[in-house]
CSV table of C-alpha atoms in Angstrom, one decimal:
chain,number,residue,atom,x,y,z
A,1,MET,CA,23.1,106.8,47.8
A,2,SER,CA,21.0,105.3,45.0
A,3,MET,CA,20.8,101.7,44.2
A,4,LYS,CA,22.3,100.7,40.8
A,5,ILE,CA,20.6,98.1,38.7
A,6,ALA,CA,22.4,96.0,36.0
A,7,PHE,CA,20.8,93.2,34.0
A,8,ASP,CA,22.9,90.0,33.2
A,9,LEU,CA,22.2,88.7,29.9
A,10,SER,CA,24.9,86.1,30.0
A,11,PHE,CA,22.8,83.1,30.4
A,12,THR,CA,19.4,83.9,29.1
A,13,HIS,CA,19.7,81.1,26.7
A,14,THR,CA,21.5,78.3,28.6
A,15,GLU,CA,20.7,75.9,31.4
A,16,GLY,CA,17.2,75.2,29.8
A,17,LYS,CA,16.0,78.9,29.9
A,18,TRP,CA,15.7,78.9,26.1
A,19,ALA,CA,13.0,76.4,26.2
A,20,SER,CA,10.9,77.9,29.3
A,21,PRO,CA,7.4,79.1,28.3
A,22,GLY,CA,7.5,82.5,26.6
A,23,SER,CA,11.4,82.7,26.2
A,24,TRP,CA,13.0,83.6,22.8
A,25,VAL,CA,9.7,83.7,21.1
A,26,GLY,CA,10.3,84.1,17.5
A,27,ALA,CA,14.0,84.4,17.7
A,28,ASP,CA,16.8,82.1,18.5
A,29,TYR,CA,20.2,83.0,20.2
A,30,PRO,CA,22.1,84.9,19.0
A,31,ASP,CA,19.5,86.9,17.4
A,32,LEU,CA,20.8,90.5,17.1
A,33,GLY,CA,17.2,91.9,16.9
A,34,MET,CA,16.3,90.3,20.3
A,35,PHE,CA,19.5,91.9,22.0
A,36,THR,CA,18.7,95.2,20.4
A,37,GLU,CA,15.1,95.1,21.7
A,38,LEU,CA,16.2,94.2,25.0
A,39,ALA,CA,18.7,97.0,25.3
A,40,MET,CA,16.1,99.6,24.1
A,41,ALA,CA,13.6,98.4,26.7
A,42,ALA,CA,16.2,98.2,29.5
A,43,GLU,CA,16.9,101.8,28.7
A,44,ARG,CA,13.4,102.8,28.9
A,45,GLY,CA,13.2,101.2,32.3
A,46,GLY,CA,16.2,103.1,33.7
A,47,VAL,CA,18.5,100.1,34.0
A,48,ASP,CA,22.2,101.2,34.3
A,49,MET,CA,24.0,98.5,32.6
A,50,LEU,CA,23.6,95.4,30.5
A,51,PHE,CA,26.3,92.7,31.5
A,52,PHE,CA,27.7,89.9,29.6
A,53,GLY,CA,29.9,87.3,31.3
A,54,ASP,CA,31.9,84.9,29.2
A,55,GLY,CA,33.5,81.5,29.0
A,56,VAL,CA,35.4,80.0,25.9
A,57,GLY,CA,35.1,76.3,26.6
A,58,ILE,CA,32.4,73.8,26.4
A,59,PRO,CA,32.2,72.1,29.9
A,60,ASP,CA,33.9,68.8,29.9
A,61,THR,CA,34.8,68.5,33.7
A,62,TRP,CA,31.8,66.2,34.5
A,63,GLN,CA,32.8,62.6,33.8
A,64,GLY,CA,35.6,64.0,31.5
A,65,SER,CA,33.2,64.6,28.7
A,66,MET,CA,31.5,67.4,26.9
A,67,GLU,CA,28.4,65.2,26.1
A,68,ALA,CA,26.0,66.3,28.9
A,69,ALA,CA,26.8,70.0,28.4
A,70,ILE,CA,26.3,69.8,24.6
A,71,GLU,CA,23.0,67.8,25.0
A,72,TYR,CA,21.5,70.3,27.5
A,73,GLY,CA,23.0,73.5,26.5
A,74,ILE,CA,25.0,74.0,29.7
A,75,GLN,CA,27.1,77.3,29.7
A,76,TRP,CA,27.1,77.1,25.9
A,77,PRO,CA,26.8,78.4,23.2
A,78,ARG,CA,28.7,81.8,23.9
A,79,GLN,CA,29.3,84.5,21.4
A,80,ASP,CA,32.0,87.3,21.7
A,81,MET,CA,29.5,90.0,22.5
A,82,SER,CA,31.6,92.9,21.3
A,83,PRO,CA,30.0,93.2,18.0
A,84,PHE,CA,26.5,92.8,19.5
A,85,ILE,CA,27.2,95.7,22.0
A,86,ALA,CA,28.3,97.9,19.3
A,87,ALA,CA,25.0,97.3,17.5
A,88,MET,CA,23.0,97.8,20.7
A,89,ALA,CA,24.7,101.0,21.4
A,90,GLN,CA,23.3,102.6,18.2
A,91,ALA,CA,19.9,101.9,19.3
A,92,THR,CA,20.3,103.5,22.7
A,93,ARG,CA,21.8,106.7,24.3
A,94,HIS,CA,22.5,106.1,28.0
A,95,ILE,CA,22.5,102.5,29.0
A,96,GLY,CA,26.0,100.9,29.6
A,97,PHE,CA,27.5,97.6,28.6
A,98,GLY,CA,29.8,95.4,30.5
A,99,LEU,CA,32.0,93.0,28.5
A,100,THR,CA,34.1,90.3,29.9
A,101,TYR,CA,37.7,89.1,28.9
A,102,SER,CA,40.2,86.9,30.7
A,103,SER,CA,43.3,88.5,31.9
A,104,THR,CA,44.6,84.9,32.2
A,105,TYR,CA,44.5,84.2,28.6
A,106,MET,CA,44.3,87.6,26.7
A,107,HIS,CA,46.9,90.1,26.0
A,108,PRO,CA,46.5,93.7,27.4
A,109,PHE,CA,47.5,95.5,24.3
A,110,TYR,CA,44.8,93.8,22.2
A,111,VAL,CA,42.1,94.3,25.0
A,112,ALA,CA,43.0,97.9,25.6
A,113,ARG,CA,42.8,98.8,22.1
A,114,LEU,CA,39.5,97.0,21.6
A,115,LEU,CA,37.9,98.5,24.6
A,116,ASN,CA,39.1,102.0,23.6
A,117,SER,CA,37.3,101.5,20.2
A,118,LEU,CA,34.1,100.2,21.9
A,119,ASP,CA,34.2,103.1,24.1
A,120,HIS,CA,34.1,105.3,21.1
A,121,VAL,CA,31.4,103.3,19.4
A,122,THR,CA,29.1,103.5,22.5
A,123,GLY,CA,29.7,107.1,23.3
A,124,GLY,CA,31.5,106.2,26.7
A,125,ARG,CA,29.4,103.4,27.8
A,126,ILE,CA,31.8,100.5,28.2
A,127,ALA,CA,32.7,98.5,31.4
A,128,PHE,CA,35.4,95.9,31.2
A,129,ASN,CA,34.8,92.9,33.5
A,130,VAL,CA,38.3,91.6,34.0
A,131,VAL,CA,38.4,87.9,35.2
A,132,ALA,CA,41.1,85.5,36.3
A,133,SER,CA,39.8,82.3,34.5
A,134,GLY,CA,39.4,79.1,36.7
A,135,ARG,CA,37.9,76.6,34.2
A,136,VAL,CA,40.1,73.8,32.7
A,137,SER,CA,38.2,73.5,29.4
A,138,ASP,CA,38.8,77.3,28.7
A,139,ALA,CA,42.5,76.9,29.4
A,140,ALA,CA,42.8,74.1,27.1
A,141,ASN,CA,41.7,76.4,24.2
A,142,TYR,CA,44.6,78.6,24.8
A,143,GLY,CA,47.1,75.8,24.7
A,144,LEU,CA,47.4,75.0,28.5
A,145,ASP,CA,47.5,71.5,30.0
A,146,ALA,CA,46.1,72.9,33.4
A,147,LEU,CA,45.2,76.0,35.1
A,148,PRO,CA,47.8,78.3,36.2
A,149,ASP,CA,48.4,78.9,40.0
A,150,HIS,CA,45.3,80.6,41.6
A,151,ASP,CA,47.3,83.4,43.2
A,152,GLY,CA,49.4,83.7,40.1
A,153,ARG,CA,46.2,84.3,37.9
A,154,TYR,CA,45.4,87.3,40.2
A,155,GLU,CA,49.1,88.8,40.0
A,156,ARG,CA,48.8,88.4,36.3
A,157,MET,CA,45.5,90.4,36.5
A,158,GLU,CA,46.9,93.2,38.3
A,159,GLU,CA,49.8,93.4,35.9
A,160,PHE,CA,47.3,93.2,33.0
A,161,VAL,CA,45.2,96.2,34.3
A,162,GLN,CA,48.4,98.1,35.0
A,163,VAL,CA,49.4,97.7,31.3
A,164,CYS,CA,45.9,98.6,30.0
A,165,ARG,CA,45.7,101.7,32.2
A,166,ALA,CA,49.2,102.9,30.9
A,167,LEU,CA,48.1,102.3,27.4
A,168,TRP,CA,44.9,104.3,28.0
A,169,ASP,CA,46.9,107.1,29.4
A,170,SER,CA,49.6,106.8,26.8
A,171,VAL,CA,47.8,109.4,24.5
A,172,GLU,CA,46.8,112.5,26.8
A,173,PRO,CA,43.2,113.7,26.4
A,174,ASP,CA,44.1,116.9,24.8
A,175,ALA,CA,47.0,115.3,22.5
A,176,ILE,CA,44.9,115.4,19.4
A,177,VAL,CA,45.2,118.9,17.7
A,178,ARG,CA,43.7,118.5,14.3
A,179,ASP,CA,44.9,121.9,13.1
A,180,ARG,CA,43.8,122.1,9.6
A,181,ALA,CA,45.7,125.3,8.8
A,182,THR,CA,49.0,123.9,9.7
A,183,GLY,CA,48.3,120.1,9.1
A,184,ARG,CA,49.4,119.3,12.6
A,185,PHE,CA,47.3,116.3,13.7
A,186,ALA,CA,48.8,115.7,17.3
A,187,ASP,CA,51.2,117.1,19.9
A,188,PRO,CA,54.2,114.7,20.2
A,189,ALA,CA,54.9,115.8,23.6
A,190,LYS,CA,51.6,114.3,24.7
A,191,VAL,CA,51.9,110.9,23.3
A,192,HIS,CA,54.2,108.6,25.4
A,193,ARG,CA,55.7,105.1,25.3
A,194,VAL,CA,54.6,102.8,27.9
A,195,ASP,CA,57.8,100.6,27.9
A,196,HIS,CA,56.3,98.1,30.3
A,197,ASP,CA,58.7,95.1,31.1
A,198,GLY,CA,57.0,93.1,33.8
A,199,THR,CA,56.7,89.5,35.0
A,200,TYR,CA,54.0,88.5,32.4
A,201,PHE,CA,54.1,91.3,29.8
A,202,SER,CA,56.2,93.3,27.7
A,203,VAL,CA,54.6,96.3,26.0
A,204,ALA,CA,56.2,99.2,24.4
A,205,GLY,CA,53.2,101.4,23.6
A,206,PRO,CA,51.7,103.9,23.0
A,207,LEU,CA,48.2,102.9,22.2
A,208,PRO,CA,47.8,104.0,18.5
A,209,SER,CA,44.3,105.2,19.3
A,210,VAL,CA,42.5,108.4,19.9
A,211,PRO,CA,41.6,108.9,23.7
A,212,SER,CA,38.1,107.5,24.2
A,213,PRO,CA,35.2,109.4,25.9
A,214,GLN,CA,35.7,107.8,29.2
A,215,GLY,CA,39.6,107.6,29.1
A,216,HIS,CA,39.3,104.4,30.8
A,217,PRO,CA,36.3,101.9,30.7
A,218,VAL,CA,34.7,101.2,34.1
A,219,LEU,CA,36.6,98.3,35.6
A,220,VAL,CA,34.5,95.5,37.2
A,221,GLN,CA,36.0,92.5,39.1
A,222,ALA,CA,34.4,89.6,40.8
A,223,GLY,CA,37.2,87.9,42.9
A,224,ALA,CA,35.7,86.5,46.2
A,225,SER,CA,38.7,84.6,47.4
A,226,PRO,CA,41.0,86.5,49.9
A,227,ARG,CA,43.5,87.0,46.8
A,228,GLY,CA,40.6,88.0,44.5
A,229,ILE,CA,39.3,90.6,47.0
A,230,ALA,CA,42.7,92.0,47.2
A,231,ALA,CA,42.9,92.4,43.4
A,232,SER,CA,39.5,94.1,43.5
A,233,ALA,CA,40.7,96.6,46.0
A,234,SER,CA,43.7,97.5,43.9
A,235,PHE,CA,41.9,98.6,40.7
A,236,ALA,CA,38.1,97.9,40.6
A,237,ASP,CA,35.5,100.7,40.1
A,238,VAL,CA,32.8,98.3,41.0
A,239,VAL,CA,32.8,94.8,42.2
A,240,PHE,CA,30.6,91.8,41.2
A,241,GLY,CA,29.5,89.7,44.1
A,242,MET,CA,27.3,86.6,44.7
A,243,GLY,CA,23.9,87.4,46.3
A,244,GLY,CA,21.5,85.2,47.7
A,245,HIS,CA,23.1,84.5,51.3
A,246,LEU,CA,23.0,87.8,53.2
A,247,PRO,CA,25.8,86.6,55.9
A,248,SER,CA,28.2,85.9,52.9
A,249,GLN,CA,27.3,89.3,51.3
A,250,VAL,CA,27.9,91.2,54.7
A,251,ALA,CA,31.2,89.4,55.2
A,252,HIS,CA,32.3,90.0,51.6
A,253,ARG,CA,31.5,93.7,52.0
A,254,ALA,CA,33.5,93.9,55.2
A,255,LYS,CA,36.6,92.1,53.6
A,256,LEU,CA,36.4,94.4,50.6
A,257,ASP,CA,36.3,97.4,52.8
A,258,ALA,CA,39.4,96.3,54.9
A,259,ALA,CA,41.2,95.5,51.7
A,260,LEU,CA,40.3,98.9,50.0
A,261,THR,CA,41.5,100.8,53.3
A,262,GLU,CA,44.8,98.9,53.1
A,263,ALA,CA,45.2,99.9,49.4
A,264,GLY,CA,44.7,103.4,50.3
A,265,ARG,CA,41.3,103.8,48.7
A,266,ASP,CA,38.1,105.1,50.2
A,267,PRO,CA,35.7,102.3,50.7
A,268,ALA,CA,32.6,104.6,50.0
A,269,ASP,CA,34.0,104.9,46.3
A,270,VAL,CA,33.5,101.2,45.4
A,271,GLY,CA,30.2,99.4,45.4
A,272,ILE,CA,29.2,95.8,44.8
A,273,LEU,CA,26.6,94.6,42.4
A,274,TRP,CA,25.1,91.6,44.0
A,275,ALA,CA,24.1,88.8,41.6
A,276,ILE,CA,20.5,87.8,42.1
A,277,GLN,CA,17.5,86.3,40.2
A,278,VAL,CA,14.1,87.6,40.4
A,279,LEU,CA,10.6,86.7,39.3
A,280,VAL,CA,8.3,89.5,39.5
A,281,ALA,CA,4.4,89.0,38.9
A,282,GLN,CA,1.2,90.7,39.8
A,283,SER,CA,0.5,88.4,42.5
A,284,GLU,CA,2.7,86.4,44.9
A,285,SER,CA,1.0,83.1,43.8
A,286,GLU,CA,1.8,83.6,40.2
A,287,ALA,CA,5.5,84.5,40.9
A,288,LYS,CA,5.9,81.4,43.0
A,289,ALA,CA,4.2,79.3,40.5
A,290,ARG,CA,6.7,80.5,37.9
A,291,LYS,CA,9.5,79.8,40.3
A,292,GLU,CA,8.3,76.1,40.5
A,293,GLN,CA,8.8,75.8,36.7
A,294,MET,CA,12.3,75.9,37.4
A,295,ALA,CA,12.1,72.5,39.1
A,296,GLU,CA,11.7,70.8,35.6
A,297,MET,CA,14.5,72.5,33.9
A,298,LEU,CA,17.6,70.3,34.4
A,299,PRO,CA,18.5,66.6,34.9
A,300,LEU,CA,21.2,65.3,37.0
A,301,ASP,CA,23.8,65.1,34.2
A,302,ALA,CA,23.0,68.6,33.3
A,303,VAL,CA,23.5,69.8,36.9
A,304,GLY,CA,26.7,67.9,37.3
A,305,ALA,CA,28.1,69.4,34.1
A,306,TYR,CA,27.1,73.0,35.4
A,307,LEU,CA,28.5,72.5,39.0
A,308,SER,CA,31.9,70.7,37.8
A,309,TYR,CA,32.6,73.2,35.1
A,310,ASN,CA,32.2,76.2,37.3
A,311,SER,CA,34.1,74.8,40.3
A,312,GLY,CA,36.8,72.8,38.2
A,313,PHE,CA,36.1,69.6,39.9
A,314,ASP,CA,34.4,66.3,38.7
A,315,PHE,CA,31.6,66.0,41.1
A,316,SER,CA,30.7,62.6,39.5
A,317,THR,CA,33.6,61.1,41.6
A,318,LEU,CA,31.9,62.0,44.9
A,319,PRO,CA,31.6,59.1,47.4
A,320,SER,CA,28.2,58.3,49.0
A,321,THR,CA,29.0,60.7,52.0
A,322,PHE,CA,31.9,63.2,52.2
A,323,ALA,CA,33.1,66.3,54.1
A,324,LEU,CA,32.6,69.7,52.4
A,325,ALA,CA,36.0,70.8,53.5
A,326,GLU,CA,37.7,67.9,51.8
A,327,VAL,CA,36.0,68.8,48.5
A,328,ALA,CA,37.0,72.4,49.0
A,329,ALA,CA,40.6,71.4,49.5
A,330,SER,CA,40.6,69.3,46.3
A,331,ILE,CA,39.2,72.3,44.3
A,332,ALA,CA,41.9,74.5,45.9
A,333,ALA,CA,44.5,71.8,44.8
A,334,ALA,CA,43.4,72.0,41.3
A,335,GLN,CA,43.9,75.8,41.4
A,336,ALA,CA,40.3,76.0,40.4
A,337,THR,CA,37.3,78.3,41.6
A,338,GLN,CA,37.6,78.8,45.2
A,339,ALA,CA,34.5,81.0,46.0
A,340,GLY,CA,31.8,79.0,44.2
A,341,PHE,CA,29.1,76.5,45.2
A,342,VAL,CA,30.9,74.3,47.7
A,343,GLN,CA,32.2,77.5,49.5
A,344,ARG,CA,28.6,78.6,49.7
A,345,LEU,CA,27.5,75.4,51.3
A,346,ILE,CA,30.3,75.6,53.9
A,347,ALA,CA,29.2,79.1,54.7
A,348,GLN,CA,25.6,78.0,55.1
A,349,ARG,CA,26.4,74.7,56.9
A,350,GLY,CA,29.7,75.2,58.8
A,351,GLU,CA,33.2,74.2,58.3
A,352,GLY,CA,32.8,70.8,59.6
A,353,ALA,CA,29.6,69.9,57.5
A,354,THR,CA,29.3,66.6,55.9
A,355,MET,CA,26.8,65.5,53.2
A,356,SER,CA,25.4,62.7,51.3
A,357,ARG,CA,25.9,62.5,47.4
A,358,GLU,CA,22.0,62.9,47.3
A,359,GLU,CA,21.9,65.9,49.4
A,360,PHE,CA,24.7,67.6,47.4
A,361,PHE,CA,23.1,67.1,44.0
A,362,ASP,CA,19.7,68.3,45.4
A,363,ALA,CA,21.3,71.4,46.6
A,364,GLY,CA,23.4,71.5,43.5
A,365,TRP,CA,20.1,71.6,41.3
A,366,ARG,CA,18.9,74.5,43.3
A,367,TRP,CA,22.1,76.3,42.6
A,368,ALA,CA,22.4,75.4,38.9
A,369,THR,CA,18.8,76.5,38.2
A,370,GLY,CA,19.1,79.5,40.3
A,371,TYR,CA,16.1,78.4,42.2
A,372,GLU,CA,17.9,79.0,45.6
A,373,GLN,CA,19.0,82.5,44.7
A,374,THR,CA,15.6,83.4,43.0
A,375,ILE,CA,13.4,86.0,44.9
A,376,ALA,CA,9.9,85.5,43.6
A,377,GLY,CA,7.0,87.8,44.5
A,378,THR,CA,5.1,90.9,43.8
A,379,ALA,CA,7.1,94.1,43.0
A,380,GLU,CA,6.6,95.4,46.5
A,381,GLN,CA,7.8,91.9,48.0
A,382,VAL,CA,10.8,91.8,45.8
A,383,ALA,CA,11.6,95.5,46.5
A,384,ASP,CA,11.4,94.8,50.3
A,385,GLU,CA,14.2,92.1,49.8
A,386,LEU,CA,16.3,94.3,47.7
A,387,GLU,CA,16.1,97.2,50.1
A,388,ALA,CA,17.0,95.0,53.0
A,389,GLN,CA,20.1,93.5,51.4
A,390,PHE,CA,21.1,97.0,50.1
A,391,GLU,CA,20.9,98.4,53.6
A,392,ALA,CA,22.7,95.5,55.3
A,393,THR,CA,25.5,95.6,52.8
A,394,GLY,CA,26.3,99.3,53.3
A,395,GLU,CA,24.2,100.9,50.6
A,396,ARG,CA,27.1,101.0,48.1
A,397,GLY,CA,26.3,99.3,44.7
A,398,GLY,CA,23.1,97.6,43.8
A,399,PHE,CA,22.1,94.3,42.0
A,400,MET,CA,23.0,92.4,39.0
A,401,ILE,CA,19.7,90.9,38.1
A,402,CYS,CA,19.6,87.7,35.9
A,403,ASN,CA,16.0,86.4,35.4
A,404,PRO,CA,15.8,82.6,35.3
A,405,LEU,CA,12.7,82.3,33.1
A,406,SER,CA,11.0,83.8,30.0
A,407,MET,CA,13.2,86.3,28.2
A,408,PRO,CA,12.2,88.9,27.3
A,409,GLY,CA,8.9,88.6,29.3
A,410,SER,CA,10.6,88.5,32.6
A,411,LEU,CA,12.7,91.5,31.8
A,412,ASP,CA,9.6,93.3,31.0
A,413,ASP,CA,8.3,92.4,34.3
A,414,VAL,CA,11.3,93.9,36.1
A,415,ILE,CA,11.1,97.0,33.8
A,416,ASN,CA,7.2,97.5,34.2
A,417,LEU,CA,6.7,96.3,37.8
A,418,LEU,CA,9.9,96.4,39.8
A,419,MET,CA,11.7,99.4,38.6
A,420,PRO,CA,8.7,101.9,39.1
A,421,GLU,CA,8.4,100.4,42.7
A,422,LEU,CA,12.1,101.0,43.3
A,423,ARG,CA,11.8,104.6,42.1
A,424,ARG,CA,8.6,105.2,44.2
A,425,ARG,CA,10.7,104.3,47.2
A,426,GLY,CA,13.6,106.6,46.1
A,427,LEU,CA,15.9,103.7,45.9
A,428,VAL,CA,16.9,104.3,42.1
A,429,SER,CA,17.4,107.5,40.2
A,430,SER,CA,14.4,108.8,38.1
A,431,GLY,CA,16.7,109.2,35.2
A,432,TYR,CA,20.2,108.9,34.0
A,433,ALA,CA,22.7,111.2,35.7
A,434,GLY,CA,24.8,111.7,32.2
A,435,THR,CA,25.7,109.9,29.1
A,436,THR,CA,28.7,107.9,30.1
A,437,LEU,CA,28.5,104.7,32.0
A,438,ARG,CA,31.0,106.2,34.5
A,439,GLU,CA,28.6,109.1,35.3
A,440,ASN,CA,25.5,106.9,35.6
A,441,LEU,CA,26.9,103.7,37.3
A,442,LEU,CA,29.4,105.4,39.7
A,443,ALA,CA,27.4,108.4,40.7
A,444,PRO,CA,26.2,108.6,44.3
């Protein structure tokens, strides 16, 4: 099975990356020309998908203030990328686009209709990354005082996807007749109401849209908690997982396989794209020198703002020494993200681990900058690591690459150095399998 490669453009301009040498030269986020050039270059290199995560709040968990996040550009600014994707699609023919919306806050009728339209505009190259939001500042922008219950967010997600699927199926693929002689546009027998009346949504349907090239966009989901993995198993075409720690990756794959089997699905049909960062250069010393540039990117307040926002817990309140399990319990009690940085530390250090405040923020800096997750080396060395991870996790899926420095230069390094090496080893396809994202990303 071939390795799939996606490129994550969600954070090419945040956490200090915009200021790294060679990054965003001659353009500032959100320059459309830059995104179009990136899409064209990625397609030439054979990348399967460009991915855009999202968040709608400015981080304010750290010390109860937005100040640090605003000052250092932590997880903001963030545009709605749907219009950008529509423009990038006009400059490309094969590469897919992953777009993120929250099932916690959005309504399925609106999202189903929007994604149907984008699937038309892109010629069948849209993926929908459906997320159960776990950030308090995001919730406040939708009129909520606190996050909804963690498991309830996934129940809502499952119903959200159920409604979207019903809407996408409400107009059958051959319903549109367009008979010019009779003036008959469509067959009424092939257009159906949805009449969904559930716990979270009431939707009559049908979707007032022409069926799109893929019918359904490719569905992506990133839950890593037990409840999140169960949701992934119920509907996801491909799963987004956290890379950088092979034992956790192997455990995630095993849990997902078990959940897929329980849901009556074949585990071979669902891959995981592991999120990693890479720095590729002509020599190992050059790659490692570029990695060390990351050490200068973020001060403590910026690290604290990043970690607190993405975990849903104010880490400025940590005592001088503490047990990781107690912090994890506080995060869970706040209904926040239960599979993030603290959980990774527990996986690395053990359930009973304790840390000092200084140790925690040193590790947090490595996490926030991506230093810990970054593979730096020659194309051969990086390919060795990717191949080892791919084999160890069952050779289903591939990698979601996010480069930590110098956009677009570091993307060029992936395209010009790493992708040819992966092709030489037969790990990635020599060309696109078809024109739709489903054909390319989900092909064996």
